[in-house]
Amino acid sequence: MRKLSLPVRLALLVAGSTLPLIIFVSAVIYRGYEKDRDDAAARVLETARSLRIVLDAEMQRITGSLHVLSLTNSLRSGDFDRFRRIADGFLAQYPPGGSMIIADRNGKQLFSTATTDTSSLPPRNNMDVVRKVFESGKPVFSNIFIGSGINRQILTVEIPVIVDGQVIYDISFVPPTAMFQTMIEKQRPNAEWALSIFDSEGTNFARVPNPQETVGKKASPTLLAEMFKSNEATFQTISLEGVPLITAVARSSMSGWLVASGIPNSSLVLPLLRNLAITIAIGVLLMLVGVAFALRMASTIARGETLQALLVEELNHRVKNTLAVLQAIASQTFRTATRNERETFDGRLGALARAHDLLSQEKWVGAGVHDVVNRVLEPYSILGTPRVAISGPKLPLTPARAVMMSMILHEIATNAAKYGALSNDSGKIAIDWNLLPDSSEAKLQMSWVESGGPRVSAPTRKGFGSKLIERGARDQLGGSATADFLPAGVVYTIECALA
């Protein structure tokens, strides 16, 4: 898999840090929208209740006044001429358009505020309401119907006139529609809201907005399907104008009429979308600023890495030149030395060069123990064969300790090639390392175990290689190195400080 470049990694880091924040803020905004939606539903229901209370209070006042009229002597005695003055006084307290009629059990109109010629008055055309008044002896509130003689939609409040326990007349008051229209306009919170008053069959007789186009029409299908299920409810509807609403209805237990209030969903959704858009825009802007800064930092870091790589290459070049000069000087100096002595020195110099090559690859920040071991054993062509077993965790070495560890292992491997397990075709080496468990500081312990080689005997004297191993482990590795010359094979134990 191709490794991502530093600018891409830094840009992804900025995006990965910013996007969760944007998502979190968006979730908070949406949670606020849900709360506002719940609050709006509560406000809509409270508005419907308030309108119902106002409507009931007005109907209570009307029925109370009509009941007082039903007790007047002029009416009870059938003196309709005297009663007219009382009836006109009653109508004067309402906007124009109201009227009153009095009918008998058969629906014959005996009196009307609209005319003094009662002989020309048609019979009542909503006989169901008339019969209900005479049968129950209680007030009745009608649904919308076409009034006889006036040819327009009206509704009535009916009151019985009772004499000696018998209903003798029906007082029918036609409230002016302007009264209901004024009522809902006063209760309307603002121009976004829709308020309506319906009869018990769901027909509008007062509404805002658009009263001229909607009064006398049934409620919208979505509202009509829900409004009769309970006395109070809140639900989603679509208005007659096609606007999605949060709607609440409340039924009057007095008249059976219903009131409805609604607020457009857009009044809540638009602020949500606006807040989300602002949040996302600000988040994207901050992310772009962060990405730009990250790219600038990446460019600076890249220049630093380029300079570091250049310096490492220059250091590596100079070290190799120095080693080459050392090798040339040694060749001249050891001209009279034996071939074995020259090979020993060249081997040690080669080990030092391989250690420097490894550190150059790692840009001189250190090297892993496994890499050092592999570099030392590479010239012996035993890596990946049954003759060598290497195991241990990934542990880093500082540059100085990596060089010294490489030199020590080179000396041990050289001795194995000359006298030990690598001097024949059957010898084996097992190298493993681990952290010392009871050490107060981080310390590595490595063991080099040989087997299958020639029989081992302890040397009679210490040569330069043994001294390099002991002193290097003590002075450069901050640890120790011991050798046990067992008959089956030599065992080296090396301890090295890691910190």
Coordinates of C-alpha atoms in Angstrom, one line a residue:
M1 CA 0.0 0.0 0.0
R2 CA 1.4 3.4 -1.0
K3 CA 2.3 5.5 1.9
L4 CA 0.4 8.9 2.1
S5 CA 2.5 12.0 1.7
L6 CA 3.0 14.3 4.7
P7 CA 0.7 17.1 3.3
V8 CA -2.1 14.6 2.8
R9 CA -1.6 13.1 6.3
L10 CA -1.7 16.6 7.9
A11 CA -4.8 17.6 5.8
L12 CA -6.6 14.4 6.9
L13 CA -5.6 15.1 10.5
V14 CA -7.2 18.6 10.3
A15 CA -10.3 17.3 8.5
G16 CA -10.6 14.4 11.0
S17 CA -10.4 16.9 13.9
T18 CA -12.8 19.4 12.4
L19 CA -15.5 17.1 11.0
P20 CA -16.5 15.6 14.3
L21 CA -16.9 19.1 15.8
I22 CA -19.1 20.1 12.8
I23 CA -21.2 16.9 13.3
F24 CA -21.5 17.5 17.0
V25 CA -22.6 21.2 16.6
S26 CA -25.0 20.1 13.9
A27 CA -26.5 17.4 16.2
V28 CA -26.8 20.1 19.0
I29 CA -28.6 22.4 16.5
Y30 CA -30.9 19.6 15.4
R31 CA -31.7 18.7 19.0
G32 CA -32.6 22.3 19.6
Y33 CA -34.9 22.1 16.5
E34 CA -36.6 19.1 18.0
K35 CA -37.1 21.0 21.3
D36 CA -38.4 24.0 19.4
R37 CA -40.7 21.7 17.5
D38 CA -42.1 20.3 20.8
D39 CA -42.5 23.8 22.2
A40 CA -44.2 25.0 19.0
A41 CA -46.7 22.0 19.2
A42 CA -47.4 23.0 22.8
R43 CA -47.9 26.7 21.8
V44 CA -50.3 25.6 19.0
L45 CA -52.4 23.5 21.3
E46 CA -52.4 26.3 23.9
T47 CA -53.6 28.8 21.2
A48 CA -56.4 26.4 20.2
R49 CA -57.5 26.1 23.8
S50 CA -57.4 29.8 24.3
L51 CA -59.6 30.3 21.2
R52 CA -62.0 27.7 22.4
I53 CA -62.3 29.4 25.8
V54 CA -63.0 32.7 24.1
L55 CA -65.6 31.1 21.8
D56 CA -67.3 29.3 24.7
A57 CA -67.3 32.6 26.7
E58 CA -69.0 34.4 23.9
M59 CA -71.5 31.6 23.3
Q60 CA -72.2 31.6 27.1
R61 CA -72.9 35.3 26.9
I62 CA -75.2 34.9 23.9
T63 CA -77.2 32.1 25.4
G64 CA -77.5 33.9 28.7
S65 CA -78.8 37.0 26.9
L66 CA -81.2 35.0 24.8
H67 CA -82.4 33.2 27.9
V68 CA -83.2 36.7 29.5
L69 CA -85.1 37.6 26.3
S70 CA -87.1 34.3 26.6
L71 CA -88.4 35.5 30.0
T72 CA -89.8 38.9 28.8
N73 CA -93.5 39.3 29.2
S74 CA -93.9 40.7 25.7
L75 CA -92.5 37.5 24.1
R76 CA -94.3 35.1 26.4
S77 CA -97.6 36.8 25.8
G78 CA -97.0 36.9 22.0
D79 CA -96.8 40.7 21.8
F80 CA -94.1 40.7 19.1
D81 CA -94.4 44.5 18.3
R82 CA -93.3 45.3 21.8
F83 CA -90.6 42.6 21.7
R84 CA -89.1 44.1 18.5
R85 CA -87.7 47.0 20.5
I86 CA -86.1 44.6 22.9
A87 CA -84.7 42.4 20.1
D88 CA -83.3 45.4 18.3
G89 CA -81.5 46.5 21.5
F90 CA -80.0 43.0 21.8
L91 CA -78.7 43.0 18.1
A92 CA -77.2 46.5 18.6
Q93 CA -74.4 45.1 20.7
Y94 CA -73.1 43.0 17.8
P95 CA -71.7 43.9 14.4
P96 CA -74.1 44.4 11.5
G97 CA -75.3 41.2 9.8
G98 CA -77.0 39.5 12.8
S99 CA -80.7 38.7 13.0
M100 CA -83.2 37.0 15.2
I101 CA -86.3 35.0 14.4
I102 CA -89.0 33.3 16.5
A103 CA -90.7 30.1 15.2
D104 CA -93.2 27.7 16.5
R105 CA -93.0 24.0 16.7
N106 CA -93.8 23.6 13.0
G107 CA -91.0 25.9 11.9
K108 CA -93.4 28.8 11.1
Q109 CA -91.6 32.1 11.5
L110 CA -93.7 34.3 13.9
F111 CA -91.2 37.1 14.2
S112 CA -88.1 38.4 12.4
T113 CA -85.9 41.4 13.0
A114 CA -85.4 41.6 9.2
T115 CA -89.1 42.5 8.5
T116 CA -92.4 43.5 10.1
D117 CA -94.3 41.6 7.5
T118 CA -94.4 38.1 9.0
S119 CA -96.9 36.8 6.5
S120 CA -94.2 36.8 3.8
L121 CA -91.7 34.9 5.9
P122 CA -90.8 31.4 4.7
P123 CA -90.8 28.5 7.1
R124 CA -87.6 27.4 8.9
N125 CA -85.5 25.2 6.6
N126 CA -83.4 23.6 9.4
M127 CA -86.2 21.7 11.1
D128 CA -83.8 19.2 12.7
V129 CA -82.5 22.0 14.9
V130 CA -86.0 23.3 15.7
R131 CA -87.2 19.8 16.7
K132 CA -84.2 19.4 18.9
V133 CA -85.0 22.6 20.7
F134 CA -88.6 21.6 21.3
E135 CA -87.7 18.1 22.4
S136 CA -84.8 18.9 24.7
G137 CA -85.8 22.3 26.0
K138 CA -82.1 23.3 25.9
P139 CA -79.9 25.6 23.8
V140 CA -78.9 24.1 20.5
F141 CA -76.0 25.3 18.2
S142 CA -76.5 24.6 14.5
N143 CA -74.1 23.7 11.8
I144 CA -73.7 25.9 8.7
F145 CA -76.8 25.9 6.4
I146 CA -78.4 28.2 3.8
G147 CA -80.8 30.5 5.5
S148 CA -84.3 30.7 4.2
G149 CA -85.1 34.0 2.5
I150 CA -81.5 35.3 2.7
N151 CA -79.9 32.7 0.5
R152 CA -76.5 32.7 2.3
Q153 CA -74.7 30.5 4.7
I154 CA -75.4 31.0 8.3
L155 CA -75.4 29.3 11.6
T156 CA -77.7 29.8 14.6
V157 CA -77.9 29.7 18.3
E158 CA -81.3 28.4 19.4
I159 CA -83.0 29.0 22.8
P160 CA -86.4 27.6 23.9
V161 CA -89.1 29.9 25.3
I162 CA -90.7 27.8 28.1
V163 CA -94.1 28.7 29.6
D164 CA -95.5 26.4 32.3
G165 CA -92.9 23.8 31.6
Q166 CA -93.8 23.7 27.9
V167 CA -91.7 25.0 25.0
I168 CA -93.9 27.4 23.0
Y169 CA -91.3 29.2 20.9
D170 CA -87.8 28.8 19.5
I171 CA -85.6 31.9 19.5
S172 CA -83.1 31.7 16.7
F173 CA -80.2 34.1 16.8
V174 CA -78.0 34.4 13.7
P175 CA -74.6 35.7 14.9
P176 CA -72.8 37.9 12.4
T177 CA -69.8 36.2 10.8
A178 CA -67.7 39.3 11.4
M179 CA -68.0 38.5 15.1
F180 CA -66.2 35.2 14.7
Q181 CA -63.7 36.6 12.3
T182 CA -62.7 39.4 14.7
M183 CA -62.4 36.8 17.5
I184 CA -59.8 34.7 15.7
E185 CA -57.9 37.7 14.3
K186 CA -57.4 38.9 17.9
Q187 CA -56.2 35.4 19.0
R188 CA -53.8 35.1 16.1
P189 CA -50.2 35.2 17.4
N190 CA -48.7 36.5 14.1
A191 CA -49.2 36.5 10.4
E192 CA -47.7 33.0 10.0
W193 CA -50.4 31.3 12.0
A194 CA -53.6 29.8 10.6
L195 CA -56.7 29.8 12.8
S196 CA -60.2 28.4 12.0
I197 CA -63.5 27.8 13.7
F198 CA -65.5 24.8 12.3
D199 CA -69.0 23.6 12.9
S200 CA -69.5 20.0 14.2
E201 CA -69.2 18.6 10.7
G202 CA -65.9 20.3 9.9
T203 CA -67.1 23.3 7.8
N204 CA -65.2 26.6 8.2
F205 CA -67.3 29.6 9.4
A206 CA -64.3 31.8 10.4
R207 CA -60.7 31.6 9.3
V208 CA -57.4 33.4 8.8
P209 CA -55.8 33.6 6.4
N210 CA -58.0 33.9 3.2
P211 CA -61.4 33.9 4.8
Q212 CA -63.2 34.9 1.6
E213 CA -61.9 31.7 -0.2
T214 CA -62.2 29.3 2.7
V215 CA -65.3 30.2 4.8
G216 CA -68.1 27.7 4.0
K217 CA -65.6 25.0 2.8
K218 CA -64.7 21.8 4.6
A219 CA -61.4 21.5 6.4
S220 CA -58.4 20.2 4.4
P221 CA -58.5 16.4 3.9
T222 CA -55.5 15.8 6.3
L223 CA -57.2 17.9 9.0
L224 CA -60.7 16.4 8.4
A225 CA -59.2 12.9 8.9
E226 CA -57.9 13.7 12.4
M227 CA -60.0 16.4 13.9
F228 CA -62.9 14.2 15.2
K229 CA -60.7 11.5 16.8
S230 CA -60.4 13.3 20.2
N231 CA -61.5 16.5 21.9
E232 CA -57.9 17.8 21.9
A233 CA -55.0 16.7 19.6
T234 CA -51.9 17.9 17.9
F235 CA -50.7 16.5 14.5
Q236 CA -49.3 17.3 11.1
T237 CA -51.6 18.6 8.4
I238 CA -51.5 20.4 5.1
S239 CA -53.6 23.5 4.9
L240 CA -56.1 24.4 2.1
E241 CA -53.3 26.5 0.6
G242 CA -51.0 23.5 0.5
V243 CA -48.8 24.6 3.4
P244 CA -47.5 21.9 5.8
L245 CA -48.6 22.8 9.4
I246 CA -48.2 21.7 12.9
T247 CA -51.9 21.8 13.9
A248 CA -53.9 21.5 17.1
V249 CA -57.7 21.2 17.5
A250 CA -59.9 21.7 20.5
R251 CA -63.6 20.8 20.6
S252 CA -66.1 23.0 22.5
S253 CA -68.2 20.8 24.9
M254 CA -70.8 23.6 24.9
S255 CA -71.5 24.1 21.2
G256 CA -69.8 21.0 19.7
W257 CA -67.9 23.4 17.4
L258 CA -64.2 22.9 16.9
V259 CA -61.3 25.4 16.7
A260 CA -58.0 24.8 15.1
S261 CA -54.6 26.6 15.1
G262 CA -51.6 25.9 13.0
I263 CA -48.1 27.1 12.5
P264 CA -46.1 26.4 9.3
N265 CA -43.3 23.8 9.5
S266 CA -41.2 26.2 7.5
S267 CA -41.1 28.6 10.5
L268 CA -39.1 26.0 12.3
V269 CA -37.3 24.2 9.4
L270 CA -35.9 27.4 7.8
P271 CA -34.1 28.5 11.0
L272 CA -32.8 25.0 11.3
L273 CA -31.5 24.9 7.7
R274 CA -30.1 28.4 8.2
N275 CA -28.2 27.5 11.4
L276 CA -27.0 24.2 9.9
A277 CA -25.8 26.1 6.8
I278 CA -24.0 28.7 8.9
T279 CA -22.4 26.0 11.1
I280 CA -21.3 24.0 8.1
A281 CA -20.0 27.1 6.3
I282 CA -18.0 28.2 9.4
G283 CA -16.8 24.6 9.9
V284 CA -15.7 24.2 6.3
L285 CA -14.0 27.7 6.4
L286 CA -12.1 26.7 9.6
M287 CA -11.2 23.4 8.1
L288 CA -9.9 25.0 4.9
V289 CA -7.9 27.5 7.0
G290 CA -6.5 24.5 9.0
V291 CA -5.7 22.6 5.8
A292 CA -3.9 25.6 4.4
F293 CA -1.9 25.9 7.6
A294 CA -1.2 22.2 7.6
L295 CA 0.0 22.3 4.0
R296 CA 2.2 25.3 4.9
M297 CA 3.6 23.3 7.9
A298 CA 4.0 20.3 5.7
S299 CA 6.0 22.3 3.2
T300 CA 8.2 23.6 6.0
I301 CA 8.6 20.1 7.5
A302 CA 9.3 18.7 4.0
R303 CA 12.1 21.3 3.5
G304 CA 13.5 20.3 6.9
E305 CA 13.3 16.6 6.0
T306 CA 15.0 17.3 2.7
L307 CA 17.7 19.2 4.5
Q308 CA 18.0 16.4 7.1
A309 CA 18.2 13.8 4.3
L310 CA 20.9 15.9 2.6
L311 CA 22.9 16.2 5.8
V312 CA 22.6 12.4 6.5
E313 CA 23.7 11.6 3.0
E314 CA 26.7 14.0 3.4
L315 CA 27.5 12.4 6.8
N316 CA 27.2 8.9 5.3
H317 CA 29.5 10.0 2.4
R318 CA 32.1 11.4 4.8
V319 CA 32.0 8.4 7.1
K320 CA 32.5 6.1 4.1
N321 CA 35.4 8.2 2.9
T322 CA 36.9 8.1 6.3
L323 CA 36.5 4.4 6.5
A324 CA 38.1 4.1 3.1
V325 CA 41.0 6.2 4.2
L326 CA 41.3 4.2 7.3
Q327 CA 41.3 1.0 5.3
A328 CA 44.0 2.4 3.0
I329 CA 46.1 3.5 5.9
A330 CA 45.7 0.2 7.6
S331 CA 46.7 -1.6 4.4
Q332 CA 49.9 0.4 4.4
T333 CA 50.5 0.1 8.1
F334 CA 49.8 -3.7 8.2
R335 CA 51.8 -4.5 5.1
T336 CA 54.0 -6.7 7.1
A337 CA 51.1 -8.2 9.2
T338 CA 49.8 -11.6 8.5
R339 CA 46.8 -12.2 6.3
N340 CA 44.7 -13.3 9.2
E341 CA 45.4 -10.0 11.0
R342 CA 44.5 -7.9 7.9
E343 CA 41.2 -9.9 7.5
T344 CA 40.4 -9.4 11.1
F345 CA 40.9 -5.7 10.9
D346 CA 39.0 -5.4 7.5
G347 CA 36.1 -7.4 9.1
R348 CA 35.9 -5.1 12.0
L349 CA 36.0 -2.1 9.7
G350 CA 33.3 -3.7 7.5
A351 CA 31.1 -4.2 10.6
L352 CA 31.5 -0.6 11.5
A353 CA 30.6 0.4 7.9
R354 CA 27.5 -1.8 7.9
A355 CA 26.3 -0.3 11.2
H356 CA 26.7 3.2 9.7
D357 CA 24.8 2.1 6.6
L358 CA 21.9 0.9 8.8
L359 CA 21.8 4.1 10.7
S360 CA 21.9 6.1 7.5
Q361 CA 18.8 4.3 6.3
E362 CA 17.1 5.2 9.6
K363 CA 18.3 8.8 9.3
W364 CA 20.5 8.4 12.4
V365 CA 17.5 8.3 14.8
G366 CA 18.5 4.8 15.9
A367 CA 18.1 1.2 14.8
G368 CA 16.1 -1.8 15.9
V369 CA 17.8 -4.8 17.5
H370 CA 16.5 -7.2 14.9
D371 CA 18.0 -5.0 12.1
V372 CA 21.4 -4.9 13.8
V373 CA 21.5 -8.7 14.2
N374 CA 20.5 -9.3 10.6
R375 CA 23.2 -6.9 9.3
V376 CA 25.9 -8.7 11.3
L377 CA 24.8 -12.2 10.1
E378 CA 24.2 -11.2 6.5
P379 CA 27.8 -12.0 5.3
Y380 CA 27.5 -15.6 6.6
S381 CA 24.6 -16.5 4.3
I382 CA 22.7 -18.3 7.1
L383 CA 19.7 -16.0 7.4
G384 CA 16.5 -17.8 6.7
T385 CA 18.1 -21.2 7.1
P386 CA 17.7 -23.8 10.0
R387 CA 21.2 -22.9 11.2
V388 CA 20.1 -19.7 12.8
A389 CA 17.1 -18.9 15.1
I390 CA 16.4 -15.2 15.9
S391 CA 13.6 -14.1 18.3
G392 CA 12.8 -11.1 20.4
P393 CA 10.5 -8.1 20.6
K394 CA 10.9 -4.9 18.6
L395 CA 13.3 -2.7 20.7
P396 CA 15.1 0.4 19.5
L397 CA 18.8 1.2 20.1
T398 CA 20.3 4.7 20.0
P399 CA 22.8 5.3 17.2
A400 CA 25.9 4.9 19.5
R401 CA 24.6 1.7 21.0
A402 CA 23.6 0.3 17.7
V403 CA 27.2 0.8 16.4
M404 CA 28.7 -0.8 19.5
M405 CA 26.2 -3.7 19.5
S406 CA 27.0 -4.3 15.8
M407 CA 30.8 -4.4 16.6
I408 CA 30.2 -6.8 19.6
L409 CA 28.0 -9.2 17.5
H410 CA 30.6 -9.0 14.7
E411 CA 33.3 -10.2 17.1
I412 CA 31.1 -13.0 18.4
A413 CA 30.1 -14.0 14.8
T414 CA 33.8 -13.9 13.7
N415 CA 34.8 -16.2 16.6
A416 CA 31.9 -18.6 15.7
A417 CA 33.1 -18.7 12.1
K418 CA 36.7 -19.4 13.1
Y419 CA 36.2 -21.7 16.1
G420 CA 32.6 -22.3 16.8
A421 CA 29.2 -23.2 15.3
L422 CA 29.8 -21.5 12.0
S423 CA 33.1 -23.2 11.4
N424 CA 31.4 -26.4 10.1
D425 CA 28.3 -27.3 8.2
S426 CA 26.2 -28.5 11.1
G427 CA 26.5 -25.9 13.7
K428 CA 23.6 -23.7 14.8
I429 CA 23.1 -20.4 16.5
A430 CA 20.1 -19.2 18.6
I431 CA 19.9 -15.5 19.3
D432 CA 17.1 -14.1 21.4
W433 CA 16.6 -11.0 23.6
N434 CA 14.1 -9.6 25.9
L435 CA 13.6 -6.9 28.6
L436 CA 15.0 -7.6 32.0
P437 CA 11.8 -8.0 34.2
D438 CA 13.2 -6.8 37.5
S439 CA 15.3 -3.9 36.3
S440 CA 14.7 -0.4 37.6
E441 CA 15.5 1.0 34.2
A442 CA 14.7 -0.3 30.7
K443 CA 17.5 -2.9 30.0
L444 CA 17.9 -5.4 27.2
Q445 CA 19.3 -8.9 27.8
M446 CA 20.5 -10.8 24.7
S447 CA 21.8 -14.4 24.6
W448 CA 23.9 -16.0 21.8
V449 CA 23.9 -19.8 22.1
E450 CA 25.9 -22.0 19.8
S451 CA 25.4 -25.7 19.3
G452 CA 26.6 -28.4 16.9
G453 CA 30.0 -27.0 16.4
P454 CA 33.4 -28.3 17.5
R455 CA 33.9 -29.1 21.1
V456 CA 34.6 -25.9 23.0
S457 CA 37.3 -25.2 25.5
A458 CA 38.0 -22.0 27.3
P459 CA 40.8 -19.8 25.8
T460 CA 44.0 -19.4 27.8
R461 CA 44.2 -15.7 27.2
K462 CA 42.0 -12.8 26.3
G463 CA 42.6 -11.3 22.9
F464 CA 41.6 -7.9 21.5
G465 CA 38.2 -9.2 20.4
S466 CA 37.3 -10.4 23.9
K467 CA 38.4 -7.1 25.4
L468 CA 36.4 -5.1 22.8
I469 CA 33.3 -7.1 23.8
E470 CA 33.7 -6.6 27.5
R471 CA 34.7 -3.0 27.5
G472 CA 32.3 -2.0 24.7
A473 CA 29.4 -3.6 26.6
R474 CA 30.4 -1.8 29.8
D475 CA 31.4 1.6 28.5
Q476 CA 29.2 2.0 25.4
L477 CA 26.1 -0.1 26.1
G478 CA 25.9 0.7 29.8
G479 CA 25.6 -3.0 30.6
S480 CA 27.9 -6.1 30.5
A481 CA 28.9 -9.0 28.4
T482 CA 29.9 -12.5 29.7
A483 CA 31.0 -15.6 27.9
D484 CA 30.4 -19.2 29.1
F485 CA 32.6 -21.7 27.2
L486 CA 30.5 -24.9 27.6
P487 CA 31.6 -28.1 25.9
A488 CA 28.5 -28.1 23.7
G489 CA 29.0 -24.5 22.5
V490 CA 29.8 -21.1 23.7
V491 CA 27.1 -19.0 25.3
Y492 CA 27.3 -15.2 25.3
T493 CA 25.1 -13.0 27.5
I494 CA 24.9 -9.3 26.7
E495 CA 23.0 -6.7 28.7
C496 CA 22.4 -3.2 27.2
A497 CA 20.7 -0.1 28.6
L498 CA 17.9 1.2 26.4
A499 CA 17.3 4.6 28.0

